[in-house]
XYZ file of N, CA, C and O in Angstrom:
648
model
N 94.923 129.104 84.315
C 95.686 128.360 85.306
C 96.337 126.919 85.106
O 97.391 127.077 85.470
N 95.629 125.927 84.491
C 96.428 124.649 84.050
C 97.257 125.164 83.156
O 98.513 124.342 83.000
N 97.256 125.630 82.174
C 98.123 125.969 81.198
C 99.443 126.602 81.817
O 100.518 126.026 81.224
N 99.436 127.386 82.602
C 100.774 127.893 83.592
C 101.516 126.704 84.065
O 102.406 126.671 84.194
N 100.322 125.740 84.846
C 101.457 124.619 85.418
C 101.804 123.787 84.441
O 103.167 123.525 84.742
N 101.320 123.837 83.235
C 102.041 122.823 82.469
C 103.108 123.517 81.822
O 104.099 122.775 81.646
N 103.377 124.721 81.476
C 104.349 125.399 81.291
C 105.363 125.420 82.286
O 106.532 125.488 81.818
N 105.188 125.369 83.252
C 105.968 125.526 84.272
C 106.925 123.996 84.512
O 108.166 123.918 85.177
N 106.024 123.141 84.227
C 106.527 121.702 84.118
C 107.491 121.541 83.015
O 108.744 120.787 82.977
N 107.357 122.259 81.985
C 108.097 122.112 80.868
C 109.515 122.663 80.961
O 110.615 122.617 80.870
N 109.479 123.944 81.367
C 110.391 125.107 81.568
C 110.570 125.028 82.865
O 109.782 125.992 83.470
N 111.761 124.998 83.643
C 111.812 125.593 84.991
C 112.191 126.588 84.879
O 113.228 127.518 84.345
N 111.365 127.459 85.778
C 111.558 129.047 86.229
C 112.694 129.036 87.431
O 112.937 128.180 87.802
N 113.136 130.429 87.661
C 114.099 130.576 88.647
C 113.120 130.431 90.174
O 113.962 130.446 90.781
N 111.750 130.815 89.935
C 111.133 130.435 91.196
C 110.199 129.319 91.286
O 110.060 128.703 90.361
N 110.057 128.919 92.479
C 109.102 127.810 92.837
C 107.502 128.145 92.374
O 106.928 129.418 92.617
N 106.680 127.399 91.707
C 105.256 127.738 91.402
C 104.529 127.654 92.567
O 104.877 126.983 93.592
N 103.749 128.559 92.481
C 102.630 128.660 93.816
C 101.801 127.291 93.878
O 101.805 126.905 95.392
N 101.686 126.283 93.084
C 101.224 125.197 93.273
C 102.126 124.150 92.926
O 103.128 124.380 91.989
N 102.176 123.006 93.850
C 103.076 122.104 93.736
C 102.683 121.213 92.301
O 101.684 121.011 92.008
N 103.695 120.939 91.573
C 103.511 120.392 90.054
C 103.989 118.994 90.443
O 105.122 118.907 90.717
N 103.108 118.171 90.049
C 103.614 116.890 90.178
C 104.501 116.319 89.020
O 103.919 116.478 87.908
N 105.386 115.831 89.292
C 106.355 115.195 88.224
C 106.425 113.602 88.456
O 106.492 113.425 89.486
N 106.232 112.752 87.285
C 106.205 111.257 87.619
C 107.618 111.074 88.171
O 108.565 111.503 87.546
N 107.437 109.891 88.950
C 108.667 109.298 89.661
C 109.262 108.224 88.245
O 108.676 107.513 87.828
N 110.731 108.075 88.133
C 111.152 107.039 87.426
C 111.255 105.787 88.018
O 111.967 105.235 89.076
N 110.370 104.660 87.585
C 110.515 103.569 88.276
C 111.145 102.541 87.278
O 110.209 101.904 86.659
N 112.018 102.324 87.328
C 112.910 101.723 86.692
C 113.364 99.962 87.363
O 114.595 99.494 87.181
N 112.726 99.667 88.225
C 113.141 98.562 89.273
C 112.291 97.573 88.349
O 111.351 97.336 88.016
N 113.373 96.166 88.484
C 112.859 95.047 87.953
C 112.958 94.096 89.117
O 114.039 93.801 89.830
N 112.125 93.148 89.086
C 112.267 92.257 90.435
C 113.048 90.841 89.967
O 113.133 90.395 88.672
N 113.928 90.807 90.787
C 115.002 89.687 90.582
C 114.807 88.257 91.364
O 114.271 88.739 92.601
N 114.833 87.345 91.127
C 114.814 86.268 91.886
C 115.634 86.257 93.147
O 116.453 86.629 93.166
N 114.935 85.565 94.161
C 115.623 85.855 95.445
C 116.659 84.578 95.584
O 116.719 83.113 95.173
N 118.002 85.075 95.802
C 118.942 84.187 96.194
C 118.916 83.279 97.491
O 118.497 83.913 98.444
N 118.964 81.953 97.210
C 118.864 81.243 98.487
C 120.321 81.035 99.236
O 121.474 81.413 98.674
N 120.095 81.580 100.425
C 121.445 81.361 101.299
C 122.459 80.329 101.307
O 121.686 79.385 101.171
N 123.620 80.351 101.183
C 124.364 79.234 101.046
C 124.507 78.077 102.008
O 124.825 76.873 101.459
N 123.754 78.576 103.288
C 124.131 77.449 104.166
C 122.594 76.713 104.256
O 122.504 75.704 104.883
N 121.553 77.101 103.489
C 120.273 76.414 103.155
C 120.416 75.542 101.937
O 120.599 76.134 100.689
N 120.398 74.329 102.072
C 120.137 73.152 100.904
C 119.110 72.665 101.410
O 118.597 72.224 102.622
N 118.606 71.760 100.292
C 117.623 70.628 100.716
C 117.603 69.638 101.710
O 118.923 69.008 101.716
N 117.217 69.808 102.877
C 117.350 68.648 104.155
C 118.214 69.369 105.105
O 118.211 68.664 106.264
N 118.267 70.591 104.865
C 118.832 71.451 106.421
C 117.850 71.727 107.358
O 116.548 71.901 106.870
N 118.207 71.583 108.344
C 117.288 71.631 109.554
C 117.716 73.307 109.926
O 118.325 73.739 109.996
N 116.125 74.184 109.998
C 116.080 75.330 110.143
C 115.456 75.492 111.622
O 114.841 74.629 112.051
N 116.097 76.450 112.231
C 115.204 77.085 113.389
C 114.374 78.115 112.784
O 114.703 79.176 112.386
N 113.008 78.117 113.453
C 111.995 79.135 112.789
C 112.053 80.461 113.884
O 112.091 79.923 115.216
N 112.494 81.451 113.447
C 112.676 82.568 114.371
C 111.334 83.488 114.608
O 111.093 84.236 115.818
N 110.181 83.628 113.976
C 109.213 84.118 114.035
C 107.690 83.279 113.411
O 107.726 82.553 112.763
N 106.730 83.941 114.123
C 105.502 83.157 113.488
C 104.931 82.203 114.866
O 105.248 82.203 115.823
N 104.081 81.556 114.587
C 103.152 80.649 115.269
C 104.252 79.707 115.804
O 104.397 79.148 116.680
N 105.106 79.303 114.895
C 105.997 78.127 115.455
C 107.134 78.497 115.581
O 108.250 77.830 115.368
N 107.630 79.618 116.000
C 108.629 80.259 116.380
C 109.628 79.206 117.340
O 108.765 78.969 118.266
N 111.030 79.112 117.275
C 111.553 78.019 118.111
C 111.768 76.551 117.794
O 112.291 75.828 118.196
N 110.666 76.488 116.735
C 110.662 75.035 116.289
C 111.684 74.604 115.265
O 111.912 75.647 114.417
N 112.101 73.574 115.245
C 113.140 73.243 114.178
C 112.307 72.525 113.183
O 111.511 71.528 113.344
N 112.746 72.946 111.723
C 111.754 72.404 110.467
C 112.971 71.871 109.677
O 114.069 72.203 109.871
N 112.551 71.005 108.692
C 113.388 70.584 107.447
C 113.054 71.636 106.015
O 111.766 71.711 105.956
N 114.161 71.919 105.674
C 113.758 72.603 104.188
C 113.719 71.664 103.366
O 114.500 70.536 103.155
N 112.703 71.640 102.423
C 112.410 71.067 101.316
C 112.832 71.636 99.878
O 113.576 70.739 99.185
N 112.650 72.770 99.557
C 113.183 73.301 98.406
C 112.584 75.106 98.467
O 111.792 75.149 99.326
N 112.897 75.565 97.613
C 112.664 77.035 97.537
C 111.658 77.134 96.377
O 111.591 76.810 95.229
N 110.509 77.906 96.692
C 109.410 77.935 96.184
C 109.838 79.203 94.958
O 110.672 79.879 95.027
N 108.919 79.451 93.875
C 108.865 80.604 92.813
C 109.019 81.735 93.661
O 109.819 82.843 92.787
N 108.304 82.226 94.532
C 108.278 83.441 95.355
C 109.650 83.593 96.099
O 109.774 84.878 96.407
N 110.409 82.892 96.288
C 111.419 83.159 96.871
C 111.356 82.597 98.405
O 112.360 82.503 99.141
N 110.160 81.868 98.639
C 110.106 81.374 100.017
C 110.602 79.984 100.204
O 110.869 79.333 99.049
N 110.761 79.850 101.360
C 111.403 78.336 101.794
C 110.000 77.425 101.948
O 109.301 77.843 102.682
N 110.041 76.059 101.168
C 109.114 75.308 101.748
C 109.380 74.426 102.890
O 110.533 73.903 102.472
N 109.250 74.487 103.970
C 109.566 73.648 105.311
C 108.432 72.724 105.639
O 107.401 73.004 105.461
N 108.647 71.648 106.519
C 107.996 70.946 107.203
C 108.707 70.676 108.676
O 109.819 70.271 108.639
N 108.039 70.159 109.437
C 108.325 69.795 110.933
C 109.026 68.610 110.808
O 110.147 68.642 111.536
N 108.431 67.363 110.576
C 107.233 67.065 110.009
C 106.302 66.897 111.083
O 106.434 67.015 112.350
N 105.079 67.174 110.481
C 103.920 67.423 111.444
C 103.837 66.497 112.385
O 103.318 66.398 113.643
N 104.040 65.049 112.088
C 103.842 63.880 113.275
C 104.773 64.069 114.281
O 104.674 63.673 115.064
N 106.019 64.803 113.997
C 106.980 64.866 115.054
C 106.777 66.266 116.022
O 106.928 65.714 116.962
N 106.571 67.301 115.300
C 106.801 68.488 116.185
C 105.711 69.529 115.651
O 105.330 70.343 116.267
N 104.429 69.082 114.809
C 103.276 69.533 114.697
C 103.246 70.994 113.660
O 102.419 71.505 113.597
N 104.559 71.230 113.101
C 104.702 72.152 111.956
C 104.379 71.317 110.600
O 105.060 70.614 110.051
N 103.074 71.952 110.033
C 102.747 71.292 108.657
C 103.456 71.868 107.519
O 104.610 72.861 107.803
N 103.182 71.536 106.086
C 103.802 72.217 105.314
C 103.628 73.620 105.165
O 102.475 73.894 105.110
N 104.892 74.489 105.255
C 104.664 75.851 105.357
C 105.339 76.438 104.568
O 106.564 76.063 104.016
N 105.217 77.882 103.758
C 106.028 78.617 103.404
C 106.765 79.314 104.422
O 105.961 79.959 105.517
N 108.210 79.958 104.376
C 108.847 80.423 105.319
C 109.943 81.595 104.545
O 110.596 80.995 103.583
N 109.922 82.817 105.116
C 110.977 83.260 104.527
C 112.165 83.440 105.105
O 112.276 83.242 106.083
N 113.345 83.200 104.398
C 114.481 82.624 104.692
C 115.184 83.667 105.822
O 115.996 83.516 106.760
N 114.806 84.897 105.781
C 114.882 86.063 107.163
C 114.660 85.756 108.278
O 115.449 85.742 109.170
N 113.481 84.708 108.463
C 113.080 84.408 109.852
C 113.723 82.841 109.972
O 112.676 81.989 110.598
N 114.814 82.647 109.640
C 115.161 81.166 109.830
C 116.817 81.266 110.087
O 117.417 82.063 109.600
N 117.185 80.394 111.091
C 118.526 80.216 111.227
C 118.900 78.807 110.734
O 118.201 77.636 111.071
N 120.083 78.676 109.813
C 120.444 77.296 109.262
C 121.119 76.356 110.355
O 122.074 77.204 110.640
N 120.809 75.336 110.772
C 121.870 74.308 111.498
C 122.793 73.548 110.531
O 122.413 73.544 109.375
N 123.759 72.881 111.083
C 124.624 71.979 110.305
C 123.846 70.774 110.165
O 124.516 69.895 109.426
N 122.800 70.522 110.924
C 122.599 69.010 110.902
C 121.727 68.954 109.427
O 120.726 70.032 108.919
N 121.859 67.796 108.964
C 121.104 67.477 107.599
C 120.241 66.371 107.424
O 120.564 65.418 108.162
N 119.084 66.400 106.867
C 118.359 65.142 106.808
C 118.370 64.370 105.238
O 118.020 65.638 104.506
N 118.743 63.564 104.984
C 118.270 62.853 103.705
C 116.857 63.224 103.004
O 116.167 62.424 103.574
N 116.720 64.170 102.255
C 115.243 64.136 101.589
C 115.122 64.002 100.201
O 114.236 64.384 99.483
N 116.069 63.054 99.649
C 115.805 62.477 98.210
C 114.854 61.639 97.965
O 114.192 61.547 96.908
N 114.426 61.137 99.224
C 113.124 60.346 99.072
C 111.490 60.919 99.079
O 110.838 60.312 99.138
N 111.793 62.061 99.168
C 110.379 62.866 99.625
C 110.217 63.350 98.179
O 110.967 64.075 97.195
N 108.924 62.933 97.463
C 108.532 63.227 96.366
C 107.389 64.471 96.408
O 106.366 63.795 96.883
N 107.879 65.648 95.975
C 106.990 66.627 96.229
C 106.026 66.679 94.611
O 106.690 67.077 94.021
N 104.868 66.783 95.090
C 104.265 67.006 93.694
C 104.444 68.398 92.900
O 104.711 69.411 93.617
N 104.282 68.528 91.739
C 104.404 69.793 91.199
C 103.495 71.065 91.530
O 103.527 72.323 91.385
N 102.291 70.498 92.200
C 101.404 71.236 92.402
C 101.586 71.952 93.619
O 100.885 72.906 93.954
N 102.804 71.496 94.614
C 102.940 72.240 95.685
C 103.873 73.308 95.330
O 104.996 73.206 95.158
N 103.369 74.749 95.260
C 103.818 75.672 94.741
C 103.232 76.864 95.284
O 102.202 76.653 96.449
N 103.285 78.107 95.242
C 102.674 79.376 95.835
C 101.343 79.279 95.858
O 100.423 79.695 96.881
N 100.670 78.866 94.845
C 99.188 79.009 94.685
C 98.704 77.857 95.392
O 97.537 77.838 95.939
N 99.254 76.976 95.800
C 98.934 75.745 96.854
C 98.688 76.210 98.277
O 97.393 75.957 98.943
N 99.042 77.324 98.714
C 99.001 77.660 100.135
C 98.017 78.911 99.817
O 97.899 79.667 100.736
N 97.681 79.449 98.949
C 96.451 80.460 98.915
C 95.219 79.968 99.459
O 94.703 79.091 99.275
N 94.601 81.203 100.266
C 93.188 80.721 100.561
C 92.174 80.866 99.724
O 92.411 81.876 98.512
N 90.985 80.263 99.736
C 90.016 80.489 98.786
C 89.369 81.430 98.899
O 89.221 81.903 100.159
N 88.626 82.142 97.986
C 88.061 83.294 98.206
C 86.859 83.164 98.384
O 85.994 82.175 97.953
N 86.239 84.037 99.546
C 84.600 83.784 99.869
C 83.895 84.467 98.927
O 84.411 85.701 98.408
N 82.646 84.022 98.813
C 81.583 84.610 97.775
C 81.036 85.841 98.514
O 80.779 85.453 99.848
N 80.781 86.662 97.931
C 80.053 87.852 98.546
C 78.766 87.637 98.373
O 78.124 88.126 97.535
N 77.746 87.301 99.377
C 76.333 87.192 98.944
C 75.767 88.226 100.005
O 76.334 89.029 100.728
N 74.072 88.095 99.879
C 73.594 89.074 100.954
C 73.702 88.534 102.375
O 73.937 87.242 102.514
N 74.164 89.215 102.908
C 74.491 89.181 104.661
C 73.179 89.002 105.364
O 72.110 89.993 105.346
N 73.030 88.001 106.165
C 71.853 87.863 107.213
C 72.512 87.212 108.713
O 73.391 86.926 108.837
N 71.444 87.505 109.460
C 71.762 87.140 111.028
C 72.302 85.933 111.039
O 73.047 85.424 112.020
N 71.221 85.172 110.248
C 71.699 83.358 110.480
C 73.025 83.236 110.129
O 74.116 82.460 110.710
N 73.487 83.840 108.981
C 74.659 83.683 108.288
C 75.832 84.182 109.365
O 76.981 83.646 109.519
N 75.606 85.229 109.816
C 76.552 85.794 111.008
C 76.891 84.724 112.185
O 78.118 84.480 112.658
N 75.737 84.325 112.413
C 75.907 83.140 113.796
C 76.444 82.051 113.338
O 77.294 81.531 114.164
N 76.454 81.451 111.958
C 76.735 80.349 111.407
C 78.431 80.480 111.364
O 79.171 79.629 111.495
N 78.832 81.691 111.011
C 80.302 81.894 110.874
C 80.976 81.940 112.353
O 82.168 81.601 112.057
N 80.198 82.368 113.167
C 81.041 82.148 114.416
C 81.207 81.065 114.859
O 82.158 80.446 115.378
N 80.378 80.181 114.590
C 80.389 78.703 115.194
C 81.274 78.210 114.219
O 82.149 77.152 114.741
N 81.587 78.517 113.095
C 82.717 77.872 112.137
C 83.900 78.143 112.346
O 84.990 77.769 112.493
N 84.186 79.548 112.963
C 85.310 80.079 113.571
C 85.779 79.244 114.782
O 86.965 79.115 114.971
N 84.837 78.961 115.434
C 85.177 78.302 116.628
C 85.662 76.926 116.318
O 86.792 76.322 117.307
N 85.188 76.082 115.376
C 85.756 74.943 115.068
C 87.053 74.834 114.271
O 87.813 73.705 114.512
N 87.469 75.999 114.025
C 88.915 75.944 113.492
C 89.103 76.088 112.133
O 87.901 75.776 111.285
N 90.043 75.997 111.685
C 90.073 76.001 110.031
C 90.047 74.482 109.519
O 90.511 73.644 110.112
N 89.718 74.455 107.990
C 89.018 73.155 107.704
C 90.500 72.853 106.557
O 90.935 73.771 105.967
N 91.068 71.790 106.950
C 92.232 71.415 106.040
C 91.653 70.144 105.062
O 90.844 69.435 105.486
N 92.013 70.399 103.679
C 91.462 69.677 102.760
C 91.909 67.982 102.992
O 93.131 68.064 103.537
N 91.240 67.131 102.375
C 91.670 65.757 102.465
C 92.957 65.620 101.655
O 93.777 64.800 101.590
N 93.333 66.374 100.571
C 94.568 66.192 99.681
C 95.598 66.883 100.350
O 96.700 66.135 100.383
N 95.619 67.990 101.108
C 96.668 68.512 101.999
C 96.979 67.458 102.903
O 98.390 67.405 103.466
N 95.969 66.926 103.748
C 96.394 65.808 104.653
C 97.154 64.547 104.081
O 97.899 64.466 104.842
N 96.419 64.243 102.888
C 97.483 63.247 102.375
C 98.598 63.350 102.003
O 99.636 62.601 102.027
N 98.988 64.652 101.429
C 100.372 65.015 101.154
C 101.115 64.997 102.242
O 102.348 64.691 102.455
N 100.639 65.535 103.390
C 101.533 66.059 104.485
C 101.918 64.557 104.960
O 102.945 64.383 105.501
N 100.997 63.530 105.232
C 101.223 62.245 105.517
C 102.385 61.505 104.961
O 103.311 60.881 105.374
N 102.376 61.619 103.565
C 103.394 61.100 102.538
C 104.503 61.624 102.916
O 105.627 61.174 102.832
N 104.499 63.075 103.044
C 105.942 63.861 103.171
C 106.603 63.546 104.644
O 107.897 63.225 104.577
N 105.779 63.484 105.606
C 105.962 63.077 107.154
C 106.532 61.612 106.854
O 107.900 61.638 107.617
N 105.840 60.603 106.369
C 106.490 59.439 106.373
C 108.015 59.159 105.812
O 108.735 58.445 106.153
N 108.167 60.057 104.490
C 109.487 59.847 103.913
C 110.466 60.717 104.841
O 111.783 60.089 105.039
N 110.224 61.790 105.086
C 111.106 62.357 106.292
C 111.254 61.666 107.537
O 112.802 61.500 108.247
N 110.331 60.809 108.115
C 110.480 60.279 109.498
C 111.370 59.115 109.097
O 112.035 58.614 109.868
N 111.187 58.582 108.298
C 112.171 57.400 107.658
C 113.672 57.759 107.451
O 114.357 56.835 107.993
N 113.967 58.826 107.007
C 115.018 59.566 106.698
C 115.666 59.708 108.227
O 116.893 59.394 108.652
N 115.138 60.416 109.042
C 115.464 60.438 110.382
C 115.656 59.560 111.368
O 116.708 59.257 112.116
N 114.710 58.058 111.215
C 115.248 57.197 111.778
C 116.289 55.977 111.298
O 117.132 55.515 112.027
N 116.644 56.657 110.059
C 117.705 55.994 109.364
C 119.306 56.288 110.100
O 119.539 57.264 110.706
């Protein structure tokens, strides 16, 4: 039986085989870098269309390697932290902010936003209860991210005041 299926794949007969013969799909797709919309330049004020911060205005800082946009509120002004945003979910406005004074370290890339993997250990009832208490406390933001956010906010707020 397997021999006849293999021969059917090689030589096409006039009739369909009784069993479906799987043929591999031709996958010649190459990933291209995302083009940045012409209306979005560093310092452009964007309106977020979806997600937790929909309706908020944010400042575009740079495009990340993955094609996503790096934006910030600034957090001190409207509560939007440094975030990645797909340009599909943003409307560009004509308002521009001078972001030449913002120094972003090279460490701010897609890996900066990845969540840390949790270790899979033996589960117990105490761990389950502690997990519920930790979830009620909210997400834990590292001191490194807090200091970077404050530095970026200070530069942008200074540009807004000028």
